[in-house]
Amino acid sequence: MEHRDTDIGHIVSIEGGIVDIRFPEGRLPSISSRLLTLSEPEISIEVASLPSSDTVRGLVLNPTPDLRLGLAVRDTGQAITVPVGDALLGRMFNLFGDPIDGGELLDDMRRKPILRDPVPLSRRRVESALFETGIKAIDLLSPIERGDKAGLFGGAGVGKTVLITEMIHNMVAEYHGVSLFCGIGERCREAEELYREMRDAGVLENTVMVFGQMNESPGVRFRVGHAALTMAEYFRDERRRDVLVLIDNIFRFVQAGAEVSGLLGRIPSRVGYQPTLGTELADLEERICSTEQGAMTSIQAVYVPADDLTDPAATHTFAHLSASIVLSRKKASEGLYPAIDPLRSFSRLLTPGAVSEQHYRVARDVRNTLSEYEDLKDIIAMLGFEELSEKDRATVRQARQLERFLTQPFFSTEAMTGNKGRFVPLEETLTSCRRILSGEFRYRDESDFYMIGGVDDLPAREATNAA
């Protein structure tokens, strides 16, 4: 391919993952342009800033040992692009839209830039419809809204990835739209396992997977979410299909932004994060919305550093979500999985009118019972259970039964636990909770409610124990 000399620059400085490239006067590439080195293999560089009239500063996206001073670089004249089209379905890609599943290349497909403006407010559509996951604790206390965003918040090792894998299993199988999974800064092992599980489950043909892994440069991890959303927007806007976007993990996007900011020499803001944290997160999150063409629903895992929900990464993410599902290390240590904290999780959908009257009332009563039990724990620890009034004892019994009832065997952990996974419809969850709250099972041991589906499973379990 012929290149004009005026489009060619040369690397004059290399520092970490940042390079300075000098171009002829007046021929500077624009910010966010993709530059390619005239080497084999090509090295991609994204323009991040313009420090002087003849120099650009860029992020090296795929560094190789060939990167050196004096290396010639050409301006492509456009931002990073990814392929769009139905041929994406069933495939796994990297930031540049190159397949990483060993399949054939998609060279002849139409491509679109990964950086796009969000849909204007006048073209957005809001619908308050519940997106059923089959997971009792989520559907009851933090229902997910179709066409909006939900987050799974938790520290390391409390079950975020397992929970999002279970949602993929439950929802993608029942979901008639397109599913798009975006892995940001996660482990290669998890990507490979997820691909294999979705292939074995027979849901891969309606799924696109995009990965920017933990071992890749911060620039790749920072941009892979935008690449995934460009592919998702194609299915929503041009194919008029509903899209389910699953992201694991939004914190790694924030972390990559902090690394990029540090490399560019910006002064850190609160707790060492980049000063542009709020804007960068909004640029990504605001693209996830529903229009007349189709609904885009997103479920995102959010790592919480040191379990501190006041961390700026967590608080900025909270602001964009309609439902926040908070995972508790204390519940995980007690073996109550999924380790969802019912008192800290919330959903904007859980209001009268948005959900049924029965759902709102049962969810409120469950939360009140668990809250009263939380208040009584100190008294029980100091004086003992026997010192409580009869009413308080009944509350504690119901709360302990509810805590265990809200655990659930997962399809994604069958091989490890030996328990067969259960998808529990919302109606069954509501009926079961109502029966527990009515005192129908006051003489049943709380352990009977652990890892069951609905309360209709109780007699069968009792017979098994007796045998």
Coordinates of C-alpha atoms in Angstrom, one line a residue, residues 20-343:
D20 CA 6.2 10.4 21.1
I21 CA 6.0 10.6 17.3
R22 CA 7.2 13.5 15.3
F23 CA 5.3 14.3 12.1
P24 CA 6.0 16.9 9.4
E25 CA 4.7 20.4 10.3
G26 CA 1.0 20.8 9.8
R27 CA 0.3 17.1 9.3
L28 CA -0.5 16.0 12.9
P29 CA -3.0 13.2 13.3
S30 CA -6.1 14.0 15.4
I31 CA -6.7 12.6 18.9
S32 CA -7.9 9.0 19.0
S33 CA -6.5 8.3 15.5
R34 CA -5.0 4.9 15.0
L35 CA -1.3 4.9 13.9
L36 CA 0.5 1.8 12.5
T37 CA 4.2 1.2 12.5
L38 CA 5.9 0.3 9.1
S39 CA 7.2 -2.9 10.6
E40 CA 6.2 -6.6 10.5
P41 CA 4.1 -7.3 12.5
E42 CA 2.4 -3.8 12.7
I43 CA 2.2 -2.1 16.1
S44 CA -1.0 -0.2 16.8
I45 CA -0.7 3.2 18.5
E46 CA -3.7 5.4 19.6
V47 CA -3.1 9.1 19.7
A48 CA -3.8 10.3 23.3
S49 CA -2.5 13.9 23.3
L50 CA -0.7 16.6 21.2
P51 CA 2.1 17.9 23.4
S52 CA 3.6 20.2 20.7
S53 CA 2.9 21.5 17.2
D54 CA 4.8 18.7 15.5
T55 CA 4.6 15.8 18.0
V56 CA 1.8 13.4 19.1
R57 CA 1.9 11.3 22.2
G58 CA 0.2 7.8 21.8
L59 CA -0.6 4.6 23.7
V60 CA 1.1 1.5 22.4
L61 CA -1.7 -1.1 22.2
N62 CA 0.2 -4.2 21.1
P63 CA 3.9 -3.7 22.0
T64 CA 6.5 -6.0 20.4
P65 CA 10.3 -6.2 20.6
D66 CA 10.4 -4.4 17.3
L67 CA 9.4 -1.1 19.0
R68 CA 12.4 1.2 18.8
L69 CA 13.4 4.8 18.4
G70 CA 13.3 6.1 14.8
L71 CA 10.7 3.5 13.7
A72 CA 8.4 4.9 10.9
V73 CA 4.8 5.3 11.7
R74 CA 1.9 6.0 9.4
D75 CA -1.4 7.8 10.1
T76 CA -4.5 5.7 9.1
G77 CA -6.7 8.8 9.3
Q78 CA -9.3 7.1 11.5
A79 CA -10.0 5.7 14.9
I80 CA -9.8 2.0 15.8
T81 CA -12.5 0.2 13.9
V82 CA -14.2 -3.2 14.4
P83 CA -16.2 -5.4 12.1
V84 CA -20.0 -5.4 12.4
G85 CA -22.5 -7.9 10.9
D86 CA -24.3 -11.2 11.6
A87 CA -21.0 -13.1 11.0
L88 CA -19.9 -12.0 14.4
L89 CA -22.3 -14.3 16.1
G90 CA -20.7 -17.4 17.7
R91 CA -17.2 -15.8 17.6
M92 CA -14.6 -14.4 20.0
F93 CA -12.7 -11.3 19.2
N94 CA -10.0 -8.9 20.5
L95 CA -10.0 -5.1 20.6
F96 CA -9.2 -4.8 16.8
G97 CA -12.0 -7.2 15.8
D98 CA -9.5 -10.0 15.0
P99 CA -10.9 -13.5 15.9
I100 CA -9.1 -15.2 18.8
D101 CA -11.0 -18.4 18.6
G102 CA -8.9 -20.1 15.9
G103 CA -11.6 -19.5 13.3
E104 CA -11.4 -17.8 9.9
L105 CA -10.7 -14.1 9.5
L106 CA -13.5 -11.6 8.7
D107 CA -11.6 -9.4 6.3
D108 CA -14.5 -8.5 4.0
M109 CA -16.9 -7.2 6.6
R110 CA -18.0 -3.6 7.1
R111 CA -16.2 -1.8 9.9
K112 CA -17.2 0.9 12.3
P113 CA -15.2 3.1 14.7
I114 CA -15.3 2.1 18.3
L115 CA -15.7 5.7 19.6
R116 CA -19.2 6.9 19.0
D117 CA -21.6 9.5 20.6
P118 CA -24.3 8.1 22.9
V119 CA -27.9 8.1 21.6
P120 CA -29.6 11.5 22.1
L121 CA -32.2 11.7 24.9
S122 CA -35.0 12.3 22.4
R123 CA -34.4 8.9 20.7
R124 CA -34.2 6.9 23.9
R125 CA -37.0 4.6 25.2
V126 CA -37.7 3.7 28.8
E127 CA -39.7 0.7 29.7
S128 CA -40.2 -0.6 33.2
A129 CA -40.3 -4.3 32.5
L130 CA -38.7 -7.0 34.7
F131 CA -35.9 -9.1 33.2
E132 CA -36.3 -12.5 35.0
T133 CA -33.0 -14.2 35.9
G134 CA -34.3 -17.3 37.7
I135 CA -32.1 -16.4 40.8
K136 CA -34.4 -15.9 43.8
A137 CA -32.5 -13.2 45.7
I138 CA -32.1 -11.0 42.6
D139 CA -35.6 -11.3 41.2
L140 CA -37.2 -10.8 44.6
L141 CA -35.1 -8.0 46.1
S142 CA -33.1 -6.4 43.2
P143 CA -35.1 -7.0 40.1
I144 CA -33.3 -6.1 36.9
E145 CA -35.0 -3.7 34.5
R146 CA -35.2 -4.6 30.8
G147 CA -33.3 -2.0 28.8
D148 CA -31.3 -0.7 31.7
K149 CA -28.1 -1.4 33.6
A150 CA -27.5 -3.6 36.7
G151 CA -24.2 -4.1 38.7
L152 CA -22.8 -6.9 40.8
F153 CA -20.6 -5.3 43.5
G154 CA -18.2 -7.3 45.6
G155 CA -14.6 -7.7 46.7
A156 CA -12.3 -10.5 45.6
G157 CA -13.6 -14.1 45.9
V158 CA -17.2 -13.4 46.9
G159 CA -18.7 -14.9 43.7
K160 CA -19.2 -12.1 41.1
T161 CA -17.9 -14.1 38.1
V162 CA -19.8 -17.2 39.2
L163 CA -23.0 -15.2 39.5
I164 CA -22.6 -13.6 36.1
T165 CA -21.8 -17.0 34.6
E166 CA -25.1 -18.3 36.1
M167 CA -27.0 -15.4 34.6
I168 CA -25.5 -16.1 31.2
H169 CA -26.7 -19.8 31.6
N170 CA -30.2 -18.8 32.7
M171 CA -30.9 -15.8 30.6
V172 CA -29.1 -16.5 27.3
A173 CA -30.9 -19.9 27.0
E174 CA -34.3 -18.2 27.4
Y175 CA -33.3 -14.9 25.7
H176 CA -34.4 -14.4 22.1
G177 CA -32.1 -11.5 21.3
V178 CA -28.3 -11.2 20.9
S179 CA -26.0 -11.7 23.9
L180 CA -22.6 -9.9 23.9
F181 CA -20.0 -10.7 26.6
C182 CA -17.2 -8.3 27.1
G183 CA -14.2 -9.4 29.3
I184 CA -12.2 -6.4 30.5
G185 CA -8.9 -7.2 32.3
E186 CA -10.0 -10.7 33.4
R187 CA -8.0 -13.9 33.4
C188 CA -7.4 -15.8 30.2
R189 CA -8.5 -19.0 32.0
E190 CA -12.0 -17.5 32.6
A191 CA -12.4 -16.5 29.0
E192 CA -11.5 -20.0 27.7
E193 CA -13.9 -21.7 30.3
L194 CA -16.7 -19.3 29.4
Y195 CA -16.3 -20.0 25.7
R196 CA -16.4 -23.7 26.2
E197 CA -19.4 -23.6 28.6
M198 CA -21.5 -21.5 26.2
R199 CA -20.5 -23.8 23.3
D200 CA -21.5 -26.9 25.3
A201 CA -24.8 -25.2 26.3
G202 CA -25.7 -24.6 22.7
V203 CA -26.1 -20.8 23.1
L204 CA -23.0 -19.7 21.3
E205 CA -24.7 -19.1 17.9
N206 CA -26.5 -16.0 19.4
T207 CA -23.5 -14.7 21.3
V208 CA -20.6 -12.5 20.5
M209 CA -17.5 -12.4 22.9
V210 CA -15.0 -9.6 23.0
F211 CA -11.9 -9.8 25.3
G212 CA -9.1 -7.5 26.5
Q213 CA -7.3 -9.7 28.9
M214 CA -5.4 -9.0 32.1
N215 CA -2.0 -9.5 30.4
E216 CA -2.7 -7.0 27.6
S217 CA -1.6 -3.3 27.6
P218 CA -3.7 -0.7 29.6
G219 CA -4.7 0.9 26.3
V220 CA -6.4 -2.3 25.1
R221 CA -8.2 -2.8 28.4
F222 CA -9.3 0.8 28.3
R223 CA -10.8 0.6 24.8
V224 CA -12.2 -3.0 24.6
G225 CA -15.5 -2.0 26.2
H226 CA -16.0 0.6 23.5
A227 CA -15.3 -2.0 20.8
A228 CA -17.9 -4.4 22.3
L229 CA -20.6 -1.6 22.4
T230 CA -20.0 -0.8 18.8
M231 CA -20.8 -4.4 17.9
A232 CA -23.8 -4.4 20.2
E233 CA -25.1 -1.1 18.7
Y234 CA -25.1 -2.7 15.3
F235 CA -27.5 -5.4 16.4
R236 CA -29.7 -2.9 18.2
D237 CA -29.9 -0.2 15.6
E238 CA -29.5 -2.0 12.2
R239 CA -30.8 -5.5 13.0
R240 CA -33.5 -4.2 15.4
R241 CA -32.8 -6.9 17.9
D242 CA -32.7 -6.7 21.7
V243 CA -29.2 -7.0 23.1
L244 CA -28.0 -8.3 26.4
V245 CA -24.5 -6.9 27.3
L246 CA -22.6 -8.7 30.0
I247 CA -19.4 -7.0 31.2
D248 CA -16.8 -8.5 33.6
N249 CA -15.3 -6.3 35.1
I250 CA -16.0 -2.6 35.0
F251 CA -13.5 -1.9 37.7
R252 CA -10.7 -3.1 35.3
F253 CA -11.8 -0.5 32.9
V254 CA -11.4 2.2 35.6
Q255 CA -8.1 0.7 36.6
A256 CA -6.9 0.7 32.9
G257 CA -7.9 4.4 32.7
A258 CA -5.9 5.1 35.8
E259 CA -2.8 3.4 34.3
V260 CA -3.2 5.3 31.0
S261 CA -3.6 8.6 33.0
G262 CA -0.5 7.9 34.9
L263 CA 1.5 7.1 31.8
L264 CA 0.4 10.4 30.3
G265 CA 1.6 12.2 33.3
R266 CA -1.7 13.5 34.6
I267 CA -1.9 14.4 38.3
P268 CA -3.9 11.8 40.2
S269 CA -7.2 12.7 41.9
R270 CA -8.8 11.2 45.0
V271 CA -7.4 7.8 46.2
G272 CA -5.0 7.9 43.2
Y273 CA -7.6 7.6 40.5
Q274 CA -7.4 9.6 37.3
P275 CA -9.0 13.1 37.4
T276 CA -11.1 12.1 34.3
L277 CA -12.7 9.1 36.0
G278 CA -16.3 10.3 35.9
T279 CA -16.2 11.4 32.3
E280 CA -14.5 8.2 31.0
L281 CA -17.0 6.0 32.8
A282 CA -19.9 8.1 31.5
D283 CA -18.6 7.9 27.9
L284 CA -18.9 4.1 28.2
E285 CA -22.0 3.7 30.3
E286 CA -24.2 6.3 28.5
R287 CA -23.9 4.3 25.2
I288 CA -25.9 1.4 26.9
C289 CA -29.5 2.4 26.4
S290 CA -32.7 1.4 24.6
T291 CA -34.2 3.0 21.5
E292 CA -37.3 2.4 19.4
Q293 CA -35.1 -0.1 17.4
G294 CA -34.4 -2.4 20.3
A295 CA -33.6 -2.7 24.0
M296 CA -30.1 -2.9 25.3
T297 CA -29.8 -4.5 28.8
S298 CA -26.5 -4.6 30.7
I299 CA -25.3 -6.6 33.6
Q300 CA -21.9 -5.7 34.9
A301 CA -19.6 -7.2 37.5
V302 CA -17.8 -4.5 39.6
Y303 CA -14.8 -5.4 41.8
V304 CA -14.9 -3.3 45.0
P305 CA -11.4 -2.7 46.4
A306 CA -11.0 -3.8 50.0
D307 CA -14.9 -4.3 50.1
D308 CA -15.2 -0.5 50.4
L309 CA -18.3 0.7 48.7
T310 CA -17.3 4.3 49.2
D311 CA -14.3 3.8 46.8
P312 CA -14.6 6.3 43.9
A313 CA -14.7 3.6 41.3
A314 CA -17.7 2.0 43.0
T315 CA -19.6 5.3 43.8
H316 CA -19.2 6.5 40.2
T317 CA -20.5 3.2 38.8
F318 CA -23.5 3.2 41.2
A319 CA -24.7 6.4 39.7
H320 CA -25.2 4.8 36.2
L321 CA -27.2 1.7 37.4
S322 CA -30.9 1.1 37.9
A323 CA -30.1 -2.0 40.1
S324 CA -27.2 -2.7 42.4
I325 CA -26.6 -6.2 43.7
V326 CA -24.1 -6.1 46.6
L327 CA -22.2 -9.2 47.5
S328 CA -21.2 -9.8 51.1
R329 CA -18.0 -11.4 52.3
K330 CA -19.7 -12.3 55.6
K331 CA -22.5 -14.2 53.8
A332 CA -19.9 -16.0 51.7
S333 CA -18.0 -17.0 54.8
E334 CA -21.2 -18.5 56.2
G335 CA -21.7 -20.5 53.0
L336 CA -24.8 -18.6 52.0
Y337 CA -24.4 -18.5 48.2
P338 CA -25.2 -16.5 46.2
A339 CA -23.7 -14.2 48.8
I340 CA -26.1 -11.3 48.1
D341 CA -26.6 -8.7 50.9
P342 CA -30.4 -8.1 50.8
L343 CA -30.2 -4.9 52.9

